[in-house]
mmCIF file of C-alpha atoms and ligand atoms in Angstrom:
data_model
loop_
_atom_site.group_PDB
_atom_site.id
_atom_site.type_symbol
_atom_site.label_atom_id
_atom_site.label_comp_id
_atom_site.label_asym_id
_atom_site.label_seq_id
_atom_site.Cartn_x
_atom_site.Cartn_y
_atom_site.Cartn_z
ATOM 1 C CA MET A 259 69.294 -32.447 -55.683
ATOM 2 C CA THR A 260 66.232 -34.566 -56.325
ATOM 3 C CA MET A 261 64.491 -36.406 -53.728
ATOM 4 C CA ARG A 262 63.014 -39.993 -54.277
ATOM 5 C CA PRO A 263 59.888 -40.073 -52.435
ATOM 6 C CA LYS A 264 61.246 -42.611 -50.260
ATOM 7 C CA ASP A 265 63.420 -39.950 -48.534
ATOM 8 C CA PHE A 266 62.854 -36.563 -46.751
ATOM 9 C CA ILE A 267 65.849 -34.404 -47.756
ATOM 10 C CA ALA A 268 64.739 -31.265 -48.545
ATOM 11 C CA ILE A 269 61.368 -29.238 -48.574
ATOM 12 C CA ARG A 270 61.691 -28.039 -52.176
ATOM 13 C CA ASP A 271 61.585 -31.695 -53.340
ATOM 14 C CA ARG A 272 58.092 -32.030 -52.252
ATOM 15 C CA SER A 273 54.975 -30.571 -53.634
ATOM 16 C CA ALA A 274 52.796 -28.045 -51.659
ATOM 17 C CA GLU A 275 50.162 -30.716 -51.646
ATOM 18 C CA ASP A 276 52.634 -33.286 -50.082
ATOM 19 C CA LEU A 277 53.703 -30.810 -47.451
ATOM 20 C CA LEU A 278 50.421 -29.454 -46.519
ATOM 21 C CA ALA A 279 49.338 -33.130 -46.059
ATOM 22 C CA LEU A 280 52.114 -33.576 -43.552
ATOM 23 C CA LEU A 281 51.140 -30.619 -41.868
ATOM 24 C CA ASP A 282 47.564 -31.798 -41.442
ATOM 25 C CA GLU A 283 48.639 -35.339 -40.463
ATOM 26 C CA ALA A 284 50.805 -33.711 -37.821
ATOM 27 C CA VAL A 285 47.737 -31.618 -36.509
ATOM 28 C CA SER A 286 45.928 -35.097 -36.271
ATOM 29 C CA ILE A 287 48.553 -36.856 -34.378
ATOM 30 C CA LYS A 288 49.079 -33.945 -31.829
ATOM 31 C CA ALA A 289 45.278 -33.987 -31.398
ATOM 32 C CA ASP A 290 45.151 -37.813 -30.631
ATOM 33 C CA PRO A 291 48.505 -39.299 -30.154
ATOM 34 C CA GLY A 292 47.042 -42.362 -28.778
ATOM 35 C CA LYS A 293 45.388 -43.270 -32.244
ATOM 36 C CA TYR A 294 48.814 -43.653 -33.799
ATOM 37 C CA ARG A 295 50.807 -45.749 -31.077
ATOM 38 C CA ARG A 296 50.884 -49.035 -33.231
ATOM 39 C CA ARG A 297 51.322 -47.726 -36.590
ATOM 40 C CA LEU A 298 55.110 -48.459 -36.736
ATOM 41 C CA GLU A 299 55.014 -51.283 -34.434
ATOM 42 C CA GLY A 300 58.282 -53.264 -34.532
ATOM 43 C CA LYS A 301 59.899 -50.766 -36.967
ATOM 44 C CA SER A 302 63.511 -49.278 -36.137
ATOM 45 C CA LEU A 303 65.033 -45.989 -36.836
ATOM 46 C CA ALA A 304 68.761 -45.496 -36.794
ATOM 47 C CA LEU A 305 69.822 -41.961 -35.811
ATOM 48 C CA ILE A 306 73.322 -41.016 -37.031
ATOM 49 C CA LEU A 307 74.298 -37.866 -35.259
ATOM 50 C CA GLU A 308 77.671 -36.304 -36.430
ATOM 51 C CA LYS A 309 76.922 -32.916 -34.493
ATOM 52 C CA PRO A 310 75.143 -32.444 -31.023
ATOM 53 C CA SER A 311 71.381 -32.492 -30.760
ATOM 54 C CA LEU A 312 68.880 -31.949 -28.089
ATOM 55 C CA ARG A 313 65.703 -31.406 -29.988
ATOM 56 C CA THR A 314 66.172 -33.646 -33.032
ATOM 57 C CA ARG A 315 67.357 -36.557 -31.071
ATOM 58 C CA VAL A 316 64.865 -36.439 -28.330
ATOM 59 C CA SER A 317 61.830 -35.924 -30.769
ATOM 60 C CA PHE A 318 63.011 -38.577 -33.229
ATOM 61 C CA GLU A 319 63.448 -41.175 -30.526
ATOM 62 C CA VAL A 320 60.389 -40.390 -28.586
ATOM 63 C CA GLY A 321 58.442 -40.001 -31.859
ATOM 64 C CA ILE A 322 59.250 -43.549 -33.185
ATOM 65 C CA HIS A 323 58.602 -44.992 -29.782
ATOM 66 C CA GLN A 324 55.247 -43.339 -29.392
ATOM 67 C CA LEU A 325 54.468 -44.961 -32.936
ATOM 68 C CA GLY A 326 55.403 -48.393 -31.532
ATOM 69 C CA GLY A 327 58.780 -48.688 -33.056
ATOM 70 C CA TYR A 328 62.339 -48.128 -31.423
ATOM 71 C CA SER A 329 65.512 -46.099 -32.214
ATOM 72 C CA LEU A 330 69.133 -46.332 -31.861
ATOM 73 C CA VAL A 331 71.806 -43.694 -31.769
ATOM 74 C CA LEU A 332 74.955 -43.800 -33.760
ATOM 75 C CA THR A 333 77.565 -41.039 -32.949
ATOM 76 C CA PRO A 334 81.159 -40.722 -34.521
ATOM 77 C CA ALA A 335 82.290 -42.742 -31.247
ATOM 78 C CA GLU A 336 80.343 -45.775 -32.932
ATOM 79 C CA ILE A 337 80.749 -45.474 -36.759
ATOM 80 C CA LYS A 338 83.105 -42.482 -37.757
ATOM 81 C CA LEU A 339 81.146 -42.084 -40.911
ATOM 82 C CA GLY A 340 83.482 -41.994 -43.845
ATOM 83 C CA GLU A 341 86.462 -42.791 -41.894
ATOM 84 C CA ARG A 342 85.992 -46.265 -40.176
ATOM 85 C CA GLU A 343 83.660 -47.164 -42.861
ATOM 86 C CA SER A 344 82.354 -45.634 -46.268
ATOM 87 C CA VAL A 345 78.939 -43.808 -46.193
ATOM 88 C CA ARG A 346 77.938 -46.676 -48.901
ATOM 89 C CA ASP A 347 78.993 -49.458 -46.813
ATOM 90 C CA VAL A 348 77.195 -47.983 -43.732
ATOM 91 C CA ALA A 349 74.002 -47.601 -45.764
ATOM 92 C CA LYS A 350 74.300 -51.314 -47.034
ATOM 93 C CA ASN A 351 74.648 -52.649 -43.662
ATOM 94 C CA LEU A 352 71.923 -50.452 -42.020
ATOM 95 C CA GLU A 353 69.411 -51.080 -45.048
ATOM 96 C CA ARG A 354 69.656 -54.832 -43.756
ATOM 97 C CA MET A 355 68.940 -54.256 -40.257
ATOM 98 C CA VAL A 356 66.742 -51.237 -39.741
ATOM 99 C CA ASP A 357 63.623 -49.583 -41.303
ATOM 100 C CA GLY A 358 64.868 -46.042 -41.634
ATOM 101 C CA ILE A 359 67.831 -43.879 -40.984
ATOM 102 C CA MET A 360 67.732 -40.294 -39.778
ATOM 103 C CA ILE A 361 70.953 -38.564 -40.257
ATOM 104 C CA ARG A 362 72.668 -35.197 -39.042
ATOM 105 C CA THR A 363 75.765 -34.325 -40.800
ATOM 106 C CA PHE A 364 78.085 -31.694 -42.221
ATOM 107 C CA ARG A 365 78.196 -31.815 -45.946
ATOM 108 C CA HIS A 366 74.753 -32.203 -47.649
ATOM 109 C CA GLU A 367 76.304 -34.526 -50.260
ATOM 110 C CA ILE A 368 76.957 -37.145 -47.302
ATOM 111 C CA LEU A 369 73.282 -37.236 -46.902
ATOM 112 C CA LEU A 370 72.427 -37.627 -50.430
ATOM 113 C CA GLU A 371 74.959 -40.243 -50.927
ATOM 114 C CA MET A 372 73.234 -42.390 -47.999
ATOM 115 C CA ALA A 373 69.728 -41.774 -49.488
ATOM 116 C CA GLU A 374 71.253 -42.806 -52.999
ATOM 117 C CA GLU A 375 72.729 -45.905 -51.559
ATOM 118 C CA ALA A 376 70.269 -47.209 -48.808
ATOM 119 C CA SER A 377 67.030 -48.765 -50.060
ATOM 120 C CA ILE A 378 65.431 -47.557 -46.895
ATOM 121 C CA PRO A 379 64.005 -44.131 -46.218
ATOM 122 C CA VAL A 380 66.641 -41.605 -45.130
ATOM 123 C CA ILE A 381 65.377 -38.532 -43.402
ATOM 124 C CA ASN A 382 67.582 -35.148 -42.990
ATOM 125 C CA GLY A 383 68.104 -34.275 -39.372
ATOM 126 C CA LEU A 384 70.166 -31.114 -40.519
ATOM 127 C CA THR A 385 73.083 -30.735 -42.986
ATOM 128 C CA ASP A 386 75.137 -27.614 -43.444
ATOM 129 C CA PHE A 387 72.853 -26.966 -46.323
ATOM 130 C CA CYS A 388 69.209 -27.385 -44.884
ATOM 131 C CA HIS A 389 67.117 -28.413 -42.048
ATOM 132 C CA PRO A 390 63.778 -29.491 -43.488
ATOM 133 C CA CYS A 391 62.195 -31.122 -40.314
ATOM 134 C CA GLN A 392 62.896 -27.716 -38.507
ATOM 135 C CA ALA A 393 61.059 -25.730 -41.044
ATOM 136 C CA MET A 394 58.159 -28.167 -41.320
ATOM 137 C CA ALA A 395 57.830 -27.727 -37.411
ATOM 138 C CA ASP A 396 58.122 -24.085 -37.937
ATOM 139 C CA TYR A 397 55.329 -23.573 -40.509
ATOM 140 C CA LEU A 398 53.143 -25.902 -38.539
ATOM 141 C CA THR A 399 53.690 -23.510 -35.427
ATOM 142 C CA ILE A 400 53.058 -20.521 -37.566
ATOM 143 C CA ARG A 401 49.668 -21.926 -38.836
ATOM 144 C CA GLU A 402 48.681 -22.839 -35.402
ATOM 145 C CA ALA A 403 49.514 -19.272 -34.102
ATOM 146 C CA LYS A 404 48.293 -17.126 -37.146
ATOM 147 C CA GLY A 405 45.421 -19.510 -38.503
ATOM 148 C CA ARG A 406 46.861 -19.741 -41.999
ATOM 149 C CA LEU A 407 50.327 -19.402 -43.943
ATOM 150 C CA GLU A 408 49.250 -17.760 -47.048
ATOM 151 C CA GLY A 409 50.424 -14.069 -47.074
ATOM 152 C CA ILE A 410 51.738 -14.188 -43.395
ATOM 153 C CA ARG A 411 54.796 -12.126 -43.233
ATOM 154 C CA VAL A 412 57.964 -13.791 -41.782
ATOM 155 C CA ALA A 413 61.099 -11.998 -41.035
ATOM 156 C CA TYR A 414 64.177 -14.034 -40.741
ATOM 157 C CA VAL A 415 67.042 -11.997 -39.328
ATOM 158 C CA GLY A 416 70.528 -13.490 -39.170
ATOM 159 C CA ASP A 417 72.839 -15.874 -41.227
ATOM 160 C CA GLY A 418 71.804 -17.121 -44.447
ATOM 161 C CA ASN A 419 72.368 -20.613 -43.278
ATOM 162 C CA ASN A 420 70.704 -24.164 -43.149
ATOM 163 C CA VAL A 421 67.697 -22.970 -41.248
ATOM 164 C CA ALA A 422 67.171 -19.883 -43.735
ATOM 165 C CA HIS A 423 67.389 -22.331 -46.690
ATOM 166 C CA SER A 424 64.691 -24.380 -45.397
ATOM 167 C CA LEU A 425 62.496 -21.624 -44.569
ATOM 168 C CA ILE A 426 62.887 -20.111 -47.890
ATOM 169 C CA PHE A 427 61.924 -23.429 -49.729
ATOM 170 C CA GLY A 428 58.933 -23.740 -47.004
ATOM 171 C CA ALA A 429 57.815 -20.147 -47.886
ATOM 172 C CA VAL A 430 57.688 -20.815 -51.478
ATOM 173 C CA ARG A 431 55.541 -23.998 -51.111
ATOM 174 C CA PHE A 432 53.258 -22.414 -48.587
ATOM 175 C CA GLY A 433 52.753 -18.893 -50.045
ATOM 176 C CA VAL A 434 54.504 -17.049 -47.023
ATOM 177 C CA HIS A 435 55.932 -13.701 -47.623
ATOM 178 C CA LEU A 436 59.577 -14.134 -46.150
ATOM 179 C CA ALA A 437 61.956 -11.437 -45.680
ATOM 180 C CA VAL A 438 65.521 -12.361 -44.817
ATOM 181 C CA ALA A 439 67.999 -9.630 -43.606
ATOM 182 C CA HIS A 440 71.659 -10.723 -43.289
ATOM 183 C CA PRO A 441 74.857 -8.978 -42.746
ATOM 184 C CA PRO A 442 76.907 -8.400 -45.871
ATOM 185 C CA GLY A 443 78.749 -11.739 -46.843
ATOM 186 C CA TYR A 444 76.312 -13.896 -45.245
ATOM 187 C CA ALA A 445 73.505 -14.116 -47.748
ATOM 188 C CA PRO A 446 71.634 -17.281 -48.303
ATOM 189 C CA ASP A 447 72.974 -19.510 -51.257
ATOM 190 C CA ALA A 448 72.481 -17.692 -54.438
ATOM 191 C CA GLU A 449 70.970 -20.794 -56.120
ATOM 192 C CA VAL A 450 68.437 -21.226 -53.537
ATOM 193 C CA VAL A 451 67.325 -17.346 -53.650
ATOM 194 C CA ARG A 452 67.266 -17.911 -57.774
ATOM 195 C CA TRP A 453 65.208 -21.105 -57.138
ATOM 196 C CA ALA A 454 62.875 -19.138 -54.956
ATOM 197 C CA GLY A 455 62.367 -16.215 -57.431
ATOM 198 C CA GLU A 456 61.488 -18.672 -59.991
ATOM 199 C CA ASN A 457 58.928 -20.568 -58.099
ATOM 200 C CA ALA A 458 57.390 -18.232 -55.621
ATOM 201 C CA ALA A 459 54.748 -17.097 -57.950
ATOM 202 C CA ALA A 460 52.900 -20.495 -58.029
ATOM 203 C CA SER A 461 51.857 -20.345 -54.427
ATOM 204 C CA GLY A 462 51.577 -16.553 -54.142
ATOM 205 C CA ALA A 463 54.913 -16.396 -52.067
ATOM 206 C CA ARG A 464 57.349 -13.569 -51.791
ATOM 207 C CA VAL A 465 60.984 -14.143 -50.836
ATOM 208 C CA GLU A 466 62.942 -10.895 -50.361
ATOM 209 C CA ILE A 467 66.561 -10.550 -49.202
ATOM 210 C CA HIS A 468 67.906 -7.339 -47.413
ATOM 211 C CA GLU A 469 70.900 -6.282 -45.477
ATOM 212 C CA ASP A 470 68.666 -3.946 -43.420
ATOM 213 C CA PRO A 471 67.017 -5.802 -40.465
ATOM 214 C CA VAL A 472 64.528 -3.168 -39.856
ATOM 215 C CA ALA A 473 63.322 -3.397 -43.726
ATOM 216 C CA ALA A 474 62.760 -7.314 -42.896
ATOM 217 C CA VAL A 475 60.873 -6.904 -39.483
ATOM 218 C CA ARG A 476 58.742 -3.972 -40.583
ATOM 219 C CA ASP A 477 54.942 -5.023 -40.172
ATOM 220 C CA ALA A 478 56.164 -8.931 -39.727
ATOM 221 C CA ASP A 479 54.004 -11.255 -38.280
ATOM 222 C CA VAL A 480 56.706 -13.429 -37.473
ATOM 223 C CA VAL A 481 60.239 -12.660 -36.286
ATOM 224 C CA TYR A 482 62.948 -15.586 -36.550
ATOM 225 C CA THR A 483 66.452 -15.874 -35.683
ATOM 226 C CA ASP A 484 69.104 -18.542 -35.492
ATOM 227 C CA VAL A 485 72.586 -18.708 -33.866
ATOM 228 C CA TRP A 486 75.184 -16.329 -35.696
ATOM 229 C CA THR A 487 77.541 -19.284 -35.691
ATOM 230 C CA SER A 488 76.454 -22.728 -36.657
ATOM 231 C CA MET A 489 77.583 -26.131 -35.652
ATOM 232 C CA GLY A 490 80.926 -26.837 -37.538
ATOM 233 C CA MET A 491 81.729 -23.029 -37.735
ATOM 234 C CA GLU A 492 83.036 -22.583 -34.260
ATOM 235 C CA GLY A 493 86.549 -21.067 -35.646
ATOM 236 C CA GLU A 494 84.398 -18.110 -37.278
ATOM 237 C CA ALA A 495 82.661 -17.125 -34.150
ATOM 238 C CA GLU A 496 84.502 -13.911 -33.340
ATOM 239 C CA ARG A 497 84.328 -12.688 -36.695
ATOM 240 C CA ARG A 498 80.724 -13.410 -36.916
ATOM 241 C CA LYS A 499 80.021 -11.691 -33.604
ATOM 242 C CA LYS A 500 81.255 -8.480 -34.922
ATOM 243 C CA ALA A 501 79.625 -8.917 -38.392
ATOM 244 C CA PHE A 502 76.089 -9.703 -36.953
ATOM 245 C CA ARG A 503 76.097 -7.198 -34.058
ATOM 246 C CA ARG A 504 73.541 -4.994 -35.884
ATOM 247 C CA TYR A 505 71.446 -7.848 -36.373
ATOM 248 C CA GLN A 506 70.405 -8.973 -32.896
ATOM 249 C CA VAL A 507 66.624 -9.363 -32.262
ATOM 250 C CA ASN A 508 66.102 -6.904 -29.368
ATOM 251 C CA ASP A 509 63.179 -4.701 -28.373
ATOM 252 C CA THR A 510 64.126 -2.034 -30.589
ATOM 253 C CA LEU A 511 64.211 -4.287 -33.606
ATOM 254 C CA VAL A 512 60.899 -5.976 -32.828
ATOM 255 C CA SER A 513 59.315 -2.586 -32.110
ATOM 256 C CA HIS A 514 58.990 -2.617 -35.893
ATOM 257 C CA ALA A 515 57.076 -5.882 -36.301
ATOM 258 C CA ARG A 516 53.224 -5.881 -35.902
ATOM 259 C CA GLY A 517 51.872 -5.640 -32.411
ATOM 260 C CA ASP A 518 50.792 -9.277 -32.346
ATOM 261 C CA TYR A 519 53.857 -10.584 -33.890
ATOM 262 C CA VAL A 520 55.385 -13.949 -32.690
ATOM 263 C CA PHE A 521 59.027 -14.695 -32.092
ATOM 264 C CA MET A 522 60.595 -17.865 -33.313
ATOM 265 C CA HIS A 523 63.966 -19.606 -32.924
ATOM 266 C CA CYS A 524 64.861 -23.037 -33.882
ATOM 267 C CA LEU A 525 66.975 -23.233 -30.799
ATOM 268 C CA PRO A 526 69.559 -23.681 -29.154
ATOM 269 C CA ALA A 527 69.723 -19.772 -28.468
ATOM 270 C CA ARG A 528 72.898 -17.834 -27.493
ATOM 271 C CA ARG A 529 71.032 -15.513 -25.406
ATOM 272 C CA GLY A 530 72.574 -12.039 -25.670
ATOM 273 C CA GLU A 531 74.133 -12.507 -29.187
ATOM 274 C CA GLU A 532 71.337 -13.179 -31.692
ATOM 275 C CA VAL A 533 68.347 -12.571 -29.315
ATOM 276 C CA CYS A 534 67.931 -10.768 -26.028
ATOM 277 C CA ASP A 535 66.117 -12.424 -22.868
ATOM 278 C CA SER A 536 63.531 -9.693 -23.095
ATOM 279 C CA VAL A 537 62.458 -10.953 -26.488
ATOM 280 C CA ILE A 538 62.784 -14.815 -26.209
ATOM 281 C CA ASP A 539 61.157 -14.728 -22.762
ATOM 282 C CA SER A 540 58.304 -12.348 -23.704
ATOM 283 C CA PRO A 541 54.821 -13.257 -24.301
ATOM 284 C CA HIS A 542 55.420 -12.976 -27.984
ATOM 285 C CA SER A 543 57.730 -15.935 -27.832
ATOM 286 C CA ILE A 544 56.616 -19.219 -28.937
ATOM 287 C CA VAL A 545 60.042 -21.120 -29.123
ATOM 288 C CA PHE A 546 59.106 -23.905 -27.008
ATOM 289 C CA ARG A 547 55.959 -24.535 -28.806
ATOM 290 C CA GLN A 548 57.835 -24.519 -31.839
ATOM 291 C CA ALA A 549 60.362 -27.126 -30.390
ATOM 292 C CA GLU A 550 57.363 -29.145 -29.226
ATOM 293 C CA ASN A 551 55.902 -29.196 -32.824
ATOM 294 C CA ARG A 552 59.223 -31.175 -34.091
ATOM 295 C CA LEU A 553 57.774 -34.224 -32.418
ATOM 296 C CA HIS A 554 54.439 -33.947 -34.006
ATOM 297 C CA VAL A 555 55.485 -33.107 -37.510
ATOM 298 C CA GLN A 556 58.314 -35.516 -37.457
ATOM 299 C CA LYS A 557 56.032 -38.501 -36.565
ATOM 300 C CA ALA A 558 53.903 -37.498 -39.526
ATOM 301 C CA ILE A 559 57.028 -37.750 -41.735
ATOM 302 C CA LEU A 560 57.931 -41.120 -40.099
ATOM 303 C CA LEU A 561 54.485 -42.297 -40.860
ATOM 304 C CA ALA A 562 54.595 -41.078 -44.425
ATOM 305 C CA LEU A 563 58.061 -42.868 -45.183
ATOM 306 C CA MET A 564 58.003 -45.941 -42.975
ATOM 307 C CA ALA A 565 54.311 -47.208 -42.463
HETATM 308 N N1 CP B 787 66.686 -27.162 -33.503
HETATM 309 C C1 CP B 787 67.535 -28.436 -33.556
HETATM 310 O O1 CP B 787 67.571 -29.023 -34.418
HETATM 311 O O2 CP B 787 67.707 -28.538 -32.123
HETATM 312 P P1 CP B 787 68.979 -29.549 -31.995
HETATM 313 O O3 CP B 787 70.291 -29.082 -32.656
HETATM 314 O O4 CP B 787 69.115 -29.563 -30.417
HETATM 315 O O5 CP B 787 68.540 -30.886 -32.370
HETATM 316 N N1 NVA B 788 71.924 -23.244 -37.814
HETATM 317 C C1 NVA B 788 72.082 -23.922 -36.651
HETATM 318 C C2 NVA B 788 70.883 -24.755 -36.408
HETATM 319 C C3 NVA B 788 70.868 -25.736 -35.221
HETATM 320 C C4 NVA B 788 69.570 -26.328 -35.021
HETATM 321 C C5 NVA B 788 73.298 -24.851 -36.713
HETATM 322 O O1 NVA B 788 73.465 -25.550 -37.857
HETATM 323 O O2 NVA B 788 73.997 -25.168 -35.814
#
């Protein structure tokens, strides 16, 4: 799973230096968006969305428009990727008409094939394996809230899913101390955890995997959770509700975090399942700032790949 520099596929494919440069660029864009308004003048971005989206769609559409370009959305109703037409043929058509592709799909291999076949930049807008634009926005938000990333203690409580994988990759690159707590049977991908173990030392990162949510949250600066049932897994929802019950982020659990902890969630949230209203609506919650930062960090990514 390697990323050619033309694409943005996974955080682990990029150096810490590259990723920090993107965060710094996002800070500049956020401070003075007007300065960037013609940087992608006339450039077009196709958004292939095979799953629902609010934040990813809106932030990419608005983001490219704010940079002087424009977007078009392609859903299964239009292209039926891999059914009406192969991934390769879609790539070969799009590369002649647009300047970049953002894709949200199921299997990560579909994204890799798109990136391999298309001569234009391909950006991962979420696969079953990872969600790198989300984690970039997350670490930008943590740095804003806590002033730094190195040594910051992040507790991720929940499913070892796409969001967890990207948080792990980012923790390793940014020197974060990440503790994941998951129910038995819902661990992050073993290969991802192994990779983290081999690479964490370079940045001073620590990645711990627990089954006890209290152990993960103890003294955390950041408490993060995600839905128990990700898009495409709806058939498992009832089984997951039972398996995850002890992993709800509620007042009891966050009482183990630092007094100045912040609560984060990639959203959408299933209130009353993975998080209670009293936590997500508390003054500790920075979930909407986190969502806004998708816009700024993705503009930095678009500029890095398409300008
Ligand atoms: N967090 C996130 O990617 O949201 P959407 O699924 O609404 O795009
Ligand atoms: N893990 C969630 C993230 C949504 C942004 C999902 O894949 O549905």
